[in-house]
XYZ file of C-alpha atoms in Angstrom:
371
model
C -4.480 31.293 6.232
C -2.238 30.976 3.181
C 0.758 30.899 5.568
C -0.315 27.388 6.582
C -0.227 26.072 3.007
C 3.549 25.486 2.846
C 3.859 23.486 6.102
C 0.754 21.422 5.337
C 1.863 20.539 1.799
C 5.441 19.886 2.976
C 4.250 17.715 5.858
C 2.045 15.638 3.585
C 4.839 15.251 1.006
C 7.470 14.131 3.554
C 4.985 11.789 5.236
C 4.050 10.160 1.938
C 7.734 9.631 1.130
C 8.312 7.958 4.515
C 5.206 5.811 4.082
C 6.304 4.844 0.563
C 9.725 3.776 1.869
C 8.354 1.824 4.832
C 5.155 0.231 3.483
C 6.775 -2.870 1.929
C 9.001 -3.698 4.964
C 5.995 -3.176 7.261
C 3.775 -5.526 5.235
C 6.507 -8.181 5.060
C 6.956 -7.991 8.836
C 3.206 -8.299 9.427
C 2.858 -11.261 7.079
C 5.654 -13.005 8.950
C 4.345 -12.203 12.428
C 0.569 -12.002 12.001
C 0.021 -14.024 8.812
C -1.618 -11.017 7.191
C -1.572 -7.245 6.733
C -3.165 -5.241 9.553
C -4.864 -2.688 7.315
C -6.627 -0.631 9.981
C -3.567 -0.558 12.209
C -1.413 0.597 9.306
C -3.884 3.352 8.457
C -3.817 4.561 12.055
C -0.008 4.450 12.299
C 0.526 6.167 8.959
C -2.078 8.817 9.758
C -0.292 9.436 13.076
C 3.016 9.882 11.227
C 1.307 12.262 8.798
C -0.197 14.259 11.666
C 2.995 14.493 13.766
C 5.200 15.616 10.880
C 2.657 18.115 9.558
C 2.016 19.525 13.053
C 5.743 20.007 13.629
C 6.176 21.653 10.241
C 3.360 24.039 11.143
C 5.556 25.332 13.987
C 8.791 25.799 12.002
C 7.883 26.448 8.355
C 8.382 28.347 6.166
C 12.119 28.446 6.858
C 13.745 31.875 6.344
C 17.267 32.330 4.989
C 20.214 32.704 7.361
C 20.672 36.340 6.296
C 17.032 37.141 7.015
C 17.311 35.741 10.534
C 20.651 37.466 11.186
C 19.118 40.841 10.266
C 15.951 40.304 12.314
C 15.415 42.034 15.632
C 15.882 39.764 18.624
C 12.573 38.191 19.620
C 11.813 38.415 23.321
C 9.911 35.319 24.536
C 6.532 35.936 26.116
C 6.662 34.592 29.665
C 3.367 36.147 30.799
C 0.665 33.468 31.097
C -2.725 34.142 29.468
C -1.515 37.267 27.696
C -3.558 36.031 24.725
C -6.766 36.858 26.655
C -5.759 40.501 27.044
C -4.618 40.678 23.413
C -7.972 39.309 22.272
C -9.952 41.834 24.296
C -7.784 44.729 23.111
C -7.346 43.833 19.445
C -10.439 41.941 18.308
C -13.065 44.573 19.072
C -14.968 42.022 21.166
C -17.553 43.451 23.570
C -19.388 41.021 25.789
C -22.453 43.249 25.988
C -22.572 43.779 22.241
C -23.441 40.547 20.347
C -22.781 42.284 17.028
C -19.043 42.206 17.797
C -18.907 38.500 18.562
C -18.749 37.176 15.014
C -16.370 39.837 13.709
C -13.988 39.230 16.629
C -13.502 35.653 15.453
C -11.787 36.998 12.328
C -9.090 38.673 14.397
C -5.581 37.112 14.413
C -5.690 37.347 18.200
C -8.464 34.736 18.098
C -7.732 32.415 15.192
C -4.025 32.101 16.093
C -5.007 30.803 19.525
C -7.733 28.616 18.007
C -5.164 27.150 15.611
C -2.813 26.301 18.496
C -5.698 24.609 20.284
C -6.628 22.541 17.231
C -2.978 21.771 16.452
C -2.604 19.331 19.339
C -6.220 18.200 19.685
C -5.642 15.123 17.455
C -2.635 14.221 19.624
C -4.923 13.760 22.620
C -7.286 11.632 20.537
C -4.482 9.350 19.364
C -3.066 8.976 22.884
C -6.388 7.937 24.399
C -7.894 5.930 21.545
C -4.864 4.044 20.256
C -2.147 4.310 22.912
C -4.590 3.819 25.807
C -3.055 6.648 27.857
C -4.618 7.807 31.102
C -5.702 11.414 31.595
C -2.579 12.443 33.517
C -0.258 10.631 31.123
C -1.955 12.397 28.204
C -1.587 15.720 30.022
C 2.127 15.056 30.578
C 2.802 14.065 26.967
C 0.776 17.028 25.710
C 2.930 19.315 27.849
C 6.133 17.660 26.605
C 5.066 17.966 22.959
C 4.183 21.633 23.457
C 7.508 22.195 25.226
C 9.304 20.560 22.298
C 7.647 23.002 19.898
C 8.584 26.033 22.005
C 12.184 24.930 22.641
C 12.589 24.298 18.907
C 11.435 27.837 18.183
C 13.393 29.454 21.043
C 16.702 27.828 20.015
C 16.353 28.614 16.309
C 15.869 24.890 15.586
C 18.589 23.887 18.042
C 21.290 26.226 16.799
C 20.788 25.775 13.072
C 19.838 29.458 12.921
C 21.868 32.154 14.718
C 18.806 33.102 16.763
C 15.082 32.493 17.063
C 13.006 33.489 14.041
C 9.697 32.616 15.720
C 8.463 33.889 19.053
C 8.542 31.401 21.915
C 5.382 31.943 23.927
C 4.250 30.492 27.237
C 0.676 30.992 26.042
C 1.344 28.597 23.155
C 2.602 26.079 25.700
C -0.607 26.440 27.701
C -2.980 26.384 24.728
C -1.249 23.420 23.042
C -1.416 21.434 26.282
C -5.095 22.312 26.696
C -5.649 21.192 23.092
C -4.210 17.760 23.903
C -6.420 17.471 26.991
C -9.462 18.565 24.988
C -8.683 15.859 22.433
C -8.568 13.313 25.251
C -11.946 14.471 26.606
C -13.803 14.342 23.287
C -12.353 10.969 22.230
C -15.406 8.992 23.487
C -17.546 11.027 21.084
C -15.127 10.865 18.151
C -14.342 7.217 18.876
C -17.660 6.208 17.337
C -16.359 7.301 13.943
C -12.730 6.169 14.352
C -11.525 2.688 13.319
C -10.392 0.135 15.858
C -7.110 -1.639 15.209
C -6.700 -5.374 14.725
C -5.024 -7.465 17.367
C -3.175 -10.750 17.087
C -2.870 -13.128 14.164
C -4.954 -12.579 11.042
C -7.119 -15.618 10.447
C -7.406 -16.649 6.802
C -9.776 -19.345 5.595
C -7.563 -20.384 2.677
C -4.232 -22.222 2.739
C -3.331 -20.505 -0.527
C -1.296 -17.285 -0.490
C -3.051 -14.052 -1.425
C -2.063 -12.078 -4.519
C -0.701 -9.267 -2.339
C 1.523 -11.681 -0.430
C 2.756 -13.269 -3.653
C 3.330 -9.834 -5.144
C 5.494 -8.769 -2.202
C 7.584 -11.919 -2.588
C 7.959 -11.119 -6.284
C 9.099 -7.557 -5.502
C 11.823 -8.954 -3.220
C 12.884 -11.511 -5.836
C 13.019 -8.927 -8.629
C 15.139 -6.658 -6.415
C 17.590 -9.516 -5.787
C 17.853 -10.393 -9.480
C 18.442 -6.746 -10.372
C 21.316 -6.642 -7.871
C 22.862 -9.665 -9.599
C 22.388 -7.966 -12.971
C 24.213 -4.859 -11.723
C 27.044 -7.033 -10.343
C 27.450 -8.772 -13.709
C 27.431 -5.433 -15.517
C 30.123 -4.163 -13.146
C 32.275 -7.252 -13.780
C 31.894 -6.823 -17.550
C 32.826 -3.154 -17.216
C 35.955 -3.994 -15.166
C 37.151 -6.372 -17.889
C 36.418 -3.811 -20.594
C 33.576 -5.770 -22.178
C 30.758 -3.822 -23.831
C 27.866 -4.419 -21.453
C 25.178 -3.192 -23.842
C 25.786 -6.090 -26.231
C 25.030 -8.670 -23.543
C 22.619 -6.659 -21.385
C 19.408 -8.295 -22.592
C 20.911 -11.780 -22.538
C 22.213 -11.262 -18.983
C 18.862 -9.907 -17.805
C 16.738 -12.691 -19.288
C 19.245 -15.380 -18.332
C 19.513 -14.338 -14.684
C 15.740 -14.019 -14.270
C 15.173 -17.471 -15.760
C 17.981 -19.062 -13.737
C 16.828 -17.485 -10.486
C 13.170 -18.462 -10.812
C 14.025 -21.980 -12.020
C 16.985 -22.921 -9.813
C 15.795 -21.391 -6.525
C 12.520 -23.402 -6.341
C 14.409 -26.575 -7.317
C 17.057 -26.142 -4.633
C 14.793 -24.832 -1.867
C 11.760 -27.068 -2.354
C 9.475 -24.633 -4.147
C 10.720 -21.424 -2.545
C 12.570 -18.378 -3.764
C 14.232 -16.000 -1.313
C 11.224 -13.680 -1.505
C 8.888 -16.582 -0.794
C 11.012 -17.642 2.180
C 10.719 -14.119 3.525
C 6.923 -14.132 3.089
C 6.592 -17.734 4.344
C 5.018 -19.133 1.189
C 6.028 -21.858 -1.283
C 5.046 -23.453 -4.602
C 3.662 -26.996 -4.530
C 2.330 -29.420 -7.122
C -1.413 -30.115 -6.988
C -0.701 -33.815 -7.601
C 1.604 -34.886 -4.806
C 3.074 -31.652 -3.490
C 6.496 -32.331 -5.014
C 7.344 -29.882 -7.790
C 8.470 -31.230 -11.137
C 11.051 -29.436 -13.265
C 8.472 -29.065 -16.046
C 6.044 -27.275 -13.723
C 8.677 -24.763 -12.652
C 9.626 -24.142 -16.286
C 6.022 -23.395 -17.275
C 5.474 -20.988 -14.355
C 8.773 -19.227 -14.912
C 8.399 -18.748 -18.666
C 4.899 -17.305 -18.255
C 5.846 -14.984 -15.390
C 9.264 -13.884 -16.644
C 7.972 -13.834 -20.214
C 5.253 -11.293 -19.457
C 7.052 -9.196 -16.835
C 10.580 -9.183 -18.277
C 11.004 -10.546 -21.803
C 8.079 -8.654 -23.354
C 9.387 -5.437 -21.807
C 12.836 -6.016 -23.303
C 11.301 -6.783 -26.711
C 9.249 -3.609 -26.589
C 12.319 -1.546 -25.701
C 14.176 -3.109 -28.622
C 11.312 -2.352 -30.998
C 11.306 1.312 -29.998
C 14.914 1.590 -31.195
C 14.127 0.197 -34.640
C 12.936 2.218 -37.603
C 9.227 2.750 -37.170
C 6.953 0.875 -39.541
C 3.414 -0.435 -39.461
C 4.718 -3.865 -38.439
C 6.823 -2.589 -35.515
C 4.015 -0.307 -34.314
C 1.461 -3.137 -34.393
C 3.883 -5.501 -32.658
C 4.701 -2.894 -30.014
C 1.018 -2.195 -29.352
C 0.354 -5.940 -29.144
C 3.066 -6.359 -26.523
C 1.721 -3.388 -24.555
C -1.758 -4.894 -24.758
C -0.604 -8.251 -23.390
C 1.200 -6.609 -20.467
C -1.756 -4.320 -19.672
C -4.186 -7.250 -19.815
C -1.930 -9.251 -17.495
C -1.831 -6.488 -14.883
C -5.562 -5.853 -15.302
C -6.183 -9.558 -14.742
C -4.092 -9.491 -11.556
C -5.948 -6.400 -10.329
C -9.356 -7.993 -10.936
C -8.273 -11.195 -9.192
C -6.983 -9.109 -6.293
C -10.305 -7.268 -5.962
C -12.185 -10.579 -6.113
C -9.812 -12.011 -3.485
C -8.935 -14.939 -5.713
C -5.769 -16.852 -4.845
C -5.323 -19.169 -7.834
C -4.082 -17.576 -11.065
C -4.218 -18.867 -14.627
C -0.563 -19.893 -14.727
C -1.100 -21.859 -11.492
C -3.687 -23.945 -13.329
C -1.598 -24.259 -16.499
C 1.441 -25.484 -14.556
C -0.564 -27.606 -12.126
C 0.825 -25.737 -9.119
C -0.376 -23.733 -6.146
C 1.285 -21.134 -3.927
C 0.547 -22.002 -0.301
C 1.216 -20.403 3.070
C 3.699 -22.363 5.152
C 2.281 -23.988 8.259
C 3.825 -23.272 11.670
C 5.713 -26.561 11.546
C 7.272 -25.589 8.193
C 8.309 -22.071 9.261
């Protein structure tokens, strides 16, 4: 069973990387289209990605070296259907009339290899019926095609990457994998009781105010944009032979402040990230933002997330003393408390933060007429 460890771990690792890369674009798309994140649907989709990649890796990993494959004997594909039945009867020690042999026969590779192939595609049948709403015959066809994909991949040495096949292509695997998909389809009504249903349509929210997650996504986009501008400025300074390090902190703070002050003024309370997430800042008095309100919001937000970080980095480069250590710990404490506050507010599903109240502003979701 240890042979399965590498493909399982590799499949999980690759899947998590893909999910990490795609999660923010997916959430932005869903906020724009559905006015909210479809949590259950995302869990189903990401679990399907995890399953498909891991299942495929189970059929090709671990990968041998080119020299190992070149020196291997040529593998002759098994084209005899149901050969696994004969192998089981000959190799497992199973005797139908002797119950004592039944349990021990299950430990034979001739049994658990077939059982693994059956279980490998069983989830595929469940996904196709439960979430893709496939009919029986459509599930059968796709199960056959998936199994055929596995066998062709093995037979061709991963489509010519290797000089020849390093795993045996087997018609029995094709049969058993297809049966596994069908079995998954048949047991879905039983498993469906425990499986989540996915959301459909627009997410209805009771509040006009934007959630912390939605605001956070907008902030991620905005920070990414500002960092691009910072890199452009650094490149320009480098081209003209100016020492970037001298002005790095000033450029960083200046661009963050300019972006978060000028953008809302020009675009009526929106930054680019907010436009993307369909949210905006308004005044609680008359809806029209005042310059003072934007200044207060920006200095609190940029002050905690950017300026304090720069100060702490600068302190770490100074000669250590009790004063610098205390100041550094104080800055760390403020930042940690800020993030802890956001996390608590997120868990409590609160939508109005302390700097909203201080600045007399709110972050609202744009109505359909404003989109």
